[in-house]
Coordinates of C-alpha atoms in Angstrom, one line a residue:
X661 CA 60.1 -102.3 -0.5
X662 CA 60.6 -100.7 -3.7
X663 CA 61.1 -102.9 -6.6
X664 CA 64.1 -102.9 -8.8
X665 CA 64.8 -99.9 -11.1
X666 CA 64.0 -100.5 -14.6
X667 CA 67.4 -100.3 -16.6
X668 CA 67.4 -96.8 -18.5
X669 CA 66.7 -97.6 -22.6
X670 CA 70.7 -96.1 -23.9
X671 CA 69.7 -94.1 -27.5
X672 CA 70.9 -94.7 -30.4
X673 CA 72.6 -91.7 -32.0
X674 CA 75.1 -93.6 -34.7
X675 CA 74.0 -92.8 -38.3
X676 CA 76.7 -93.9 -40.1
X677 CA 76.2 -97.3 -42.5
X678 CA 79.2 -100.1 -42.2
X679 CA 81.9 -99.3 -44.5
X680 CA 81.4 -103.0 -46.4
X681 CA 77.8 -101.6 -47.7
X682 CA 79.0 -98.3 -48.6
X683 CA 81.8 -99.8 -50.9
X684 CA 79.3 -102.4 -52.4
X685 CA 78.6 -101.5 -56.1
X686 CA 74.9 -102.6 -55.7
X687 CA 74.6 -99.7 -53.0
X688 CA 77.0 -97.3 -54.8
X689 CA 74.8 -94.8 -55.4
X690 CA 72.5 -94.9 -53.0
X691 CA 75.0 -95.3 -50.1
X692 CA 76.4 -91.9 -52.0
X693 CA 72.9 -90.1 -51.8
X694 CA 72.6 -91.2 -48.0
X695 CA 76.7 -90.1 -47.3
X696 CA 75.8 -86.2 -49.0
X697 CA 72.1 -86.1 -47.1
X698 CA 74.5 -86.5 -43.5
X699 CA 77.1 -83.8 -44.6
X700 CA 74.6 -81.4 -45.8
X701 CA 72.6 -82.4 -42.2
X702 CA 75.9 -81.3 -40.5
X703 CA 76.6 -78.3 -42.1
X704 CA 73.1 -77.5 -41.6
X705 CA 73.5 -77.7 -38.0
X706 CA 76.7 -75.8 -38.0
X707 CA 74.9 -73.1 -39.9
X708 CA 71.5 -72.7 -37.7
X709 CA 73.8 -73.2 -34.5
X710 CA 76.3 -70.1 -35.8
X711 CA 72.5 -68.1 -37.3
X712 CA 71.4 -68.4 -34.0
X713 CA 74.2 -67.3 -32.3
X714 CA 74.9 -64.1 -34.1
X715 CA 70.9 -63.5 -33.8
X716 CA 71.1 -63.4 -30.2
X717 CA 74.1 -61.6 -30.1
X718 CA 71.9 -59.2 -32.3
X719 CA 69.5 -59.5 -29.5
X720 CA 71.5 -57.8 -27.0
X721 CA 72.4 -54.9 -28.8
X722 CA 68.7 -53.9 -29.7
X723 CA 68.1 -53.3 -33.3
X724 CA 66.8 -49.6 -34.1
X725 CA 65.0 -48.7 -37.4
X726 CA 64.5 -45.1 -38.9
X727 CA 60.4 -44.1 -39.1
X728 CA 58.4 -41.6 -39.9
X729 CA 56.1 -38.9 -37.5
X730 CA 53.7 -37.5 -39.0
X731 CA 52.8 -33.9 -37.1
X732 CA 49.4 -32.5 -37.3
X733 CA 48.9 -28.7 -36.4
X734 CA 45.3 -27.7 -36.1
X735 CA 43.1 -24.9 -33.9
X736 CA 39.5 -24.6 -33.4
X737 CA 38.1 -21.1 -32.5
X738 CA 34.9 -20.0 -30.7
X739 CA 33.1 -16.7 -29.5
X740 CA 34.1 -15.0 -32.6
X741 CA 32.2 -11.7 -33.5
X742 CA 31.8 -13.7 -37.3
X743 CA 30.3 -16.9 -35.9
X744 CA 27.3 -14.8 -34.1
X745 CA 26.8 -13.3 -36.8
X746 CA 28.9 -9.9 -35.1
X747 CA 26.1 -9.8 -31.9
X748 CA 27.5 -12.2 -29.0
X749 CA 27.5 -10.9 -25.5
X750 CA 30.0 -12.0 -23.1
X751 CA 29.4 -14.0 -19.7
X752 CA 32.4 -13.4 -17.6
X753 CA 30.8 -15.0 -15.0
X754 CA 30.4 -18.8 -17.0
X755 CA 33.0 -17.9 -19.9
X756 CA 30.2 -18.2 -22.8
X757 CA 30.7 -15.1 -25.4
X758 CA 34.1 -14.8 -24.5
X759 CA 36.6 -14.8 -28.1
X760 CA 39.0 -17.7 -27.3
X761 CA 40.9 -20.8 -29.7
X762 CA 42.4 -23.5 -29.0
X763 CA 45.9 -24.8 -30.5
X764 CA 46.0 -28.5 -31.2
X765 CA 49.1 -30.3 -31.8
X766 CA 49.3 -34.3 -32.8
X767 CA 51.4 -36.9 -33.8
X768 CA 51.5 -40.3 -35.2
X769 CA 53.8 -42.7 -36.4
X770 CA 53.4 -43.9 -40.3
X771 CA 53.3 -47.7 -41.1
X772 CA 56.2 -49.1 -42.8
X773 CA 55.3 -49.5 -46.4
X774 CA 56.4 -53.5 -47.0
X775 CA 54.9 -54.1 -43.0
X776 CA 53.1 -57.5 -42.4
X777 CA 49.7 -57.8 -40.6
X778 CA 51.2 -60.2 -38.0
X779 CA 54.6 -57.7 -37.8
X780 CA 52.1 -55.1 -36.7
X781 CA 52.8 -53.7 -32.9
X782 CA 50.9 -51.0 -30.9
X783 CA 51.1 -47.7 -31.6
X784 CA 52.9 -45.6 -29.4
X785 CA 51.9 -42.2 -28.1
X786 CA 52.8 -38.8 -29.2
X787 CA 54.0 -37.9 -26.1
X788 CA 56.7 -41.1 -25.3
X789 CA 58.4 -40.1 -28.6
X790 CA 59.7 -36.4 -27.6
X791 CA 61.6 -35.2 -24.3
X792 CA 60.6 -31.9 -24.2
X793 CA 58.6 -29.5 -25.8
X794 CA 57.9 -25.5 -26.0
X795 CA 55.2 -23.8 -27.6
X796 CA 56.0 -20.1 -28.0
X797 CA 53.1 -17.2 -28.5
X798 CA 53.9 -14.2 -30.6
X799 CA 50.8 -11.9 -28.4
X800 CA 51.0 -8.3 -27.2
X801 CA 52.4 -8.5 -23.6
X802 CA 51.0 -5.6 -22.7
X803 CA 47.4 -7.0 -23.6
X804 CA 48.2 -10.8 -22.9
X805 CA 51.2 -10.7 -20.1
X806 CA 50.8 -14.6 -19.0
X807 CA 50.8 -17.9 -20.9
X808 CA 52.9 -16.9 -23.2
X809 CA 55.2 -19.6 -23.5
X810 CA 54.0 -23.2 -22.6
X811 CA 56.3 -25.8 -21.6
X812 CA 56.1 -29.5 -21.6
X813 CA 59.0 -31.7 -20.2
X814 CA 58.6 -35.5 -20.1
X815 CA 58.6 -37.1 -16.5
X816 CA 57.4 -40.3 -15.2
X817 CA 54.8 -41.0 -13.1
X818 CA 50.5 -41.1 -13.0
X819 CA 50.4 -37.2 -12.8
X820 CA 52.2 -37.3 -16.7
X821 CA 50.1 -39.6 -18.5
X822 CA 51.2 -40.5 -22.1
X823 CA 48.8 -38.4 -24.5
X824 CA 48.3 -38.7 -28.1
X825 CA 48.6 -34.9 -28.3
X826 CA 48.5 -31.7 -26.5
X827 CA 45.8 -28.6 -26.8
X828 CA 46.8 -24.7 -25.8
X829 CA 43.3 -23.1 -24.9
X830 CA 43.2 -19.2 -25.0
X831 CA 41.3 -16.6 -25.1
X832 CA 41.6 -13.1 -28.0
X833 CA 40.3 -12.1 -31.2
X834 CA 43.4 -11.0 -32.8
X835 CA 45.7 -12.8 -35.4
X836 CA 48.5 -15.1 -33.1
X837 CA 52.2 -16.1 -34.6
X838 CA 53.4 -20.0 -32.9
X839 CA 56.6 -21.2 -32.8
X840 CA 56.5 -24.9 -31.9
X841 CA 59.9 -26.2 -30.8
X842 CA 60.4 -29.8 -30.3
X843 CA 62.9 -32.8 -28.5
X844 CA 62.5 -35.9 -30.4
X845 CA 63.3 -38.8 -28.2
X846 CA 65.8 -40.9 -30.8
X847 CA 66.5 -44.3 -30.1
X848 CA 69.4 -44.7 -29.7
X849 CA 70.2 -41.2 -28.8
X850 CA 71.3 -38.8 -31.6
X851 CA 73.8 -36.2 -31.7
X852 CA 75.1 -33.5 -34.3
X853 CA 77.9 -33.9 -35.6
X854 CA 80.2 -30.7 -36.1
X855 CA 83.2 -28.9 -37.8
X856 CA 85.6 -31.2 -39.9
X857 CA 84.7 -34.7 -38.6
X858 CA 81.1 -33.8 -40.2
X859 CA 82.5 -33.2 -43.0
X860 CA 85.1 -36.0 -43.3
X861 CA 82.1 -38.4 -42.0
X862 CA 79.9 -37.2 -44.3
X863 CA 77.3 -37.4 -41.1
X864 CA 75.0 -34.8 -39.8
X865 CA 73.8 -36.4 -36.9
X866 CA 74.7 -40.0 -35.7
X867 CA 74.4 -41.7 -32.7
X868 CA 78.0 -42.0 -30.3
X869 CA 78.7 -45.4 -31.3
X870 CA 77.9 -44.8 -34.9
X871 CA 80.1 -42.3 -35.0
X872 CA 83.1 -43.7 -33.7
X873 CA 82.0 -46.3 -36.0
X874 CA 81.9 -44.5 -38.8
X875 CA 85.4 -42.6 -38.0
X876 CA 87.1 -46.6 -37.6
X877 CA 85.5 -47.6 -41.2
X878 CA 87.7 -44.8 -42.8
X879 CA 90.2 -45.5 -41.1
X880 CA 90.2 -49.3 -42.0
X881 CA 89.2 -47.5 -45.9
X882 CA 92.3 -45.7 -45.9
X883 CA 94.5 -47.8 -44.6
X884 CA 95.5 -45.7 -41.3
X885 CA 96.3 -48.7 -38.7
X886 CA 99.9 -48.6 -38.3
X887 CA 101.3 -51.6 -39.9
X888 CA 103.9 -52.5 -36.6
X889 CA 101.7 -51.2 -33.4
X890 CA 98.0 -51.7 -34.4
X891 CA 97.0 -49.5 -31.2
X892 CA 99.0 -46.2 -33.2
X893 CA 96.3 -44.3 -35.7
X894 CA 98.5 -42.3 -38.4
X895 CA 96.7 -39.1 -39.7
X896 CA 96.4 -37.9 -43.7
X897 CA 95.5 -35.0 -45.2
X898 CA 91.7 -34.2 -43.5
X899 CA 92.8 -35.9 -39.8
X900 CA 95.6 -34.5 -39.2
X901 CA 94.1 -31.2 -38.4
X902 CA 92.0 -33.7 -35.9
X903 CA 94.1 -35.5 -34.5
X904 CA 96.2 -32.0 -33.7
X905 CA 99.4 -34.1 -35.2
X906 CA 100.9 -37.2 -37.1
X907 CA 98.8 -39.3 -35.0
X908 CA 96.9 -41.0 -32.2
X909 CA 96.1 -44.2 -29.7
X910 CA 93.1 -46.6 -31.0
X911 CA 92.2 -45.6 -27.9
X912 CA 91.6 -42.4 -28.2
X913 CA 89.0 -42.4 -30.9
X914 CA 85.9 -42.7 -28.2
X915 CA 87.5 -38.9 -26.8
X916 CA 88.4 -37.4 -30.2
X917 CA 85.1 -37.9 -31.5
X918 CA 83.1 -36.7 -28.3
X919 CA 84.8 -33.4 -29.0
X920 CA 82.9 -33.0 -32.0
X921 CA 79.2 -34.1 -30.9
X922 CA 76.9 -31.9 -29.9
X923 CA 73.3 -31.7 -29.0
X924 CA 70.2 -32.2 -31.8
X925 CA 69.1 -29.3 -33.0
X926 CA 65.3 -29.3 -32.3
X927 CA 62.4 -29.6 -34.9
X928 CA 60.6 -26.3 -35.1
X929 CA 57.3 -25.7 -36.4
X930 CA 55.3 -22.3 -37.5
X931 CA 51.6 -21.7 -37.8
X932 CA 49.7 -19.3 -37.4
X933 CA 45.9 -18.6 -36.0
X934 CA 43.6 -15.9 -37.2
X935 CA 40.2 -16.0 -35.2
X936 CA 38.7 -13.6 -37.5
X937 CA 37.7 -16.2 -40.5
X938 CA 37.0 -19.9 -40.3
X939 CA 39.9 -22.8 -40.1
X940 CA 40.9 -25.3 -42.8
X941 CA 39.0 -27.7 -42.8
X942 CA 42.2 -29.9 -43.0
X943 CA 45.2 -29.7 -40.5
X944 CA 48.8 -29.1 -41.5
X945 CA 51.0 -32.0 -41.3
X946 CA 54.9 -32.2 -41.5
X947 CA 56.6 -35.1 -41.6
X948 CA 59.7 -36.1 -39.3
X949 CA 62.3 -38.5 -39.2
X950 CA 62.5 -40.9 -35.8
X951 CA 65.0 -43.3 -34.6
X952 CA 63.4 -46.0 -32.6
X953 CA 64.0 -49.7 -31.7
X954 CA 62.7 -51.8 -34.1
X955 CA 59.8 -54.3 -32.3
X956 CA 58.5 -56.1 -35.2
X957 CA 62.5 -57.3 -35.8
X958 CA 63.2 -58.0 -32.7
X959 CA 60.0 -59.8 -32.5
X960 CA 61.1 -62.1 -35.1
X961 CA 64.4 -62.4 -34.4
X962 CA 63.1 -64.2 -31.0
X963 CA 61.2 -66.4 -32.2
X964 CA 63.2 -67.6 -34.8
X965 CA 65.8 -68.6 -31.7
X966 CA 63.3 -70.1 -29.6
X967 CA 62.2 -73.4 -30.7
X968 CA 59.0 -74.6 -30.8
X969 CA 58.5 -77.7 -28.1
X970 CA 56.4 -79.7 -31.3
X971 CA 59.3 -78.6 -33.9
X972 CA 62.6 -80.2 -31.3
X973 CA 60.0 -83.6 -30.7
X974 CA 59.7 -83.9 -34.7
X975 CA 63.3 -83.6 -35.0
X976 CA 64.4 -85.9 -32.2
X977 CA 61.5 -88.0 -33.6
X978 CA 62.9 -88.3 -37.4
X979 CA 67.0 -88.5 -35.9
X980 CA 65.8 -91.2 -34.0
X981 CA 63.8 -93.6 -36.7
X982 CA 67.2 -92.8 -39.0
X983 CA 69.8 -93.8 -36.5
X984 CA 67.9 -97.1 -35.7
X985 CA 67.4 -97.7 -39.7
X986 CA 71.5 -97.6 -39.3
X987 CA 71.1 -100.1 -36.3
X988 CA 69.0 -101.7 -38.6
X989 CA 71.5 -102.0 -41.5
X990 CA 74.7 -103.3 -39.0
X991 CA 72.6 -106.4 -37.4
X992 CA 71.5 -107.4 -40.9
X993 CA 75.5 -107.1 -42.1
X994 CA 76.6 -108.9 -39.2
X995 CA 73.5 -111.5 -39.5
X996 CA 74.9 -112.0 -43.5
X997 CA 78.6 -112.4 -42.6
X998 CA 77.7 -115.3 -39.6
X999 CA 75.2 -117.1 -42.3
X1000 CA 77.8 -116.7 -45.1
X1001 CA 80.7 -117.9 -43.2
X1002 CA 78.5 -120.8 -41.7
X1003 CA 78.0 -121.5 -45.5
X1004 CA 81.4 -121.6 -47.1
X1005 CA 82.3 -124.2 -44.0
X1006 CA 80.1 -125.3 -41.6
X1007 CA 82.2 -128.0 -39.8
X1008 CA 85.2 -125.5 -39.6
X1009 CA 82.9 -122.6 -38.7
X1010 CA 81.5 -124.6 -35.4
X1011 CA 84.6 -125.4 -34.6
X1012 CA 86.1 -121.7 -34.7
X1013 CA 82.9 -120.8 -32.5
X1014 CA 82.6 -123.3 -29.8
X1015 CA 86.9 -122.6 -29.4
X1016 CA 85.5 -119.0 -29.3
X1017 CA 83.1 -119.5 -26.9
X1018 CA 85.4 -121.5 -24.8
X1019 CA 88.0 -119.4 -24.8
X1020 CA 85.2 -116.8 -23.6
X1021 CA 83.2 -118.9 -20.8
X1022 CA 87.2 -119.7 -19.6
X1023 CA 87.8 -115.7 -19.4
X1024 CA 84.7 -115.0 -17.3
X1025 CA 84.9 -118.0 -14.7
X1026 CA 88.9 -117.3 -14.7
X1027 CA 88.9 -121.5 -14.9
X1028 CA 90.4 -123.8 -17.4
X1029 CA 93.9 -125.5 -18.6
X1030 CA 95.0 -121.6 -17.9
X1031 CA 93.2 -121.0 -15.2
X1032 CA 92.0 -118.0 -17.4
X1033 CA 94.8 -117.2 -18.8
X1034 CA 93.7 -118.0 -22.2
X1035 CA 93.5 -114.1 -23.6
X1036 CA 96.5 -112.8 -25.8
X1037 CA 99.0 -111.3 -23.4
X1038 CA 98.6 -107.8 -25.8
X1039 CA 95.0 -107.5 -25.0
X1040 CA 95.6 -107.6 -20.8
X1041 CA 98.2 -104.6 -21.5
X1042 CA 95.3 -102.2 -22.6
X1043 CA 93.2 -100.8 -20.6
X1044 CA 89.9 -100.9 -22.9
X1045 CA 90.1 -104.4 -22.5
X1046 CA 88.9 -104.3 -19.1
X1047 CA 86.2 -102.0 -20.0
X1048 CA 84.5 -104.1 -22.3
X1049 CA 80.8 -104.9 -21.7
X1050 CA 81.6 -108.2 -20.2
X1051 CA 84.4 -107.3 -17.2
X1052 CA 81.7 -106.2 -15.1
X1053 CA 79.5 -109.3 -15.1
X1054 CA 82.8 -111.3 -14.9
X1055 CA 84.0 -109.6 -11.6
X1056 CA 80.2 -110.0 -10.0
X1057 CA 80.4 -114.6 -11.1
X1058 CA 84.2 -114.5 -9.5
X1059 CA 83.5 -112.4 -6.6
X1060 CA 79.9 -114.4 -6.1
X1061 CA 81.8 -117.7 -6.7
X1062 CA 84.3 -116.7 -4.6
X1063 CA 82.1 -115.9 -0.9
X1064 CA 80.0 -118.8 -1.6
X1065 CA 83.6 -121.4 -1.5
X1066 CA 83.8 -119.0 1.8
X1067 CA 80.4 -119.7 3.2
X1068 CA 81.1 -123.0 2.6
X1069 CA 84.2 -123.3 4.8

């Protein structure tokens, strides 16, 4: 048989102190300080809850940042006349001694200037930051009919692994010009803003949502929203050619902005290889800006939202201690009131107390001169009276007495 379950201890959460103590001149300063601390605690809890909600909302939109991508272009040569002192024998079977060169392009993200060490994230590979790359070689097609255009489209799968750079190998000993065309993989996707909309908003490239937001900001700043019908946007002199009329509706803004968005221009890089001379000791470098997800900020925001188990336990323990101290003040106040009343008139106090106890006992047992009707009639009319702690016990006693009397019959 299972033993009776232990009653669950009720947790004390009330941290207020009695008004009598608050109004006591001896404790006025301390009481005011405590009330100010409670008010500050409530404001701080509300502010933290609001900020946590804002951070959680921002995390759903994935924050982005602008980083600098540094591109390195370099080359090496082999089998050239100047490397063999003018006497090189070519082996066409093994490929040794055949004049050739290698062109290499690499990319690396630069670290932010003020980034903390603990906020560093793993470096992304160069190939993950471009959608597509085309390398065009300016060579004589009669001598080199094939391999003058190299294209790399990014595609998922093990056959297309992530890389730090790309290398193009060709044979030849004549100067060759290169044109590298790069399509960067921005996040969010960046589009080119063209036409009059670009001049009005002062932006050349932006995401689709960013362009719509920029136009909406222009409308709000210039107070172009109709006062009566808030769905209607009125045109000023600059927007009238774009709107094609005097007004449009708010839901037409995305369609309007889409007409002025096109694919962005690619990054163009030019490079020249001259196999007749030694290659430069250092690679050529170009810096380009790329929009990408801000993982370090996202991780910091996520860490702020998630509360650790240790901090939660510490805060709960402190709240419990404060509540216990406040309850101790309540008990001390009741004890003080009891003793002061007894000290003023002991005989009257005992008589009043006995009458109160007798009335309570009669109410519980349902007996006495008035058969339990010593309670004031107005109290019986209130539902709160029947929710008092002793009601359940009184019902149990009354039911026990009824069953005992029934068993004796």
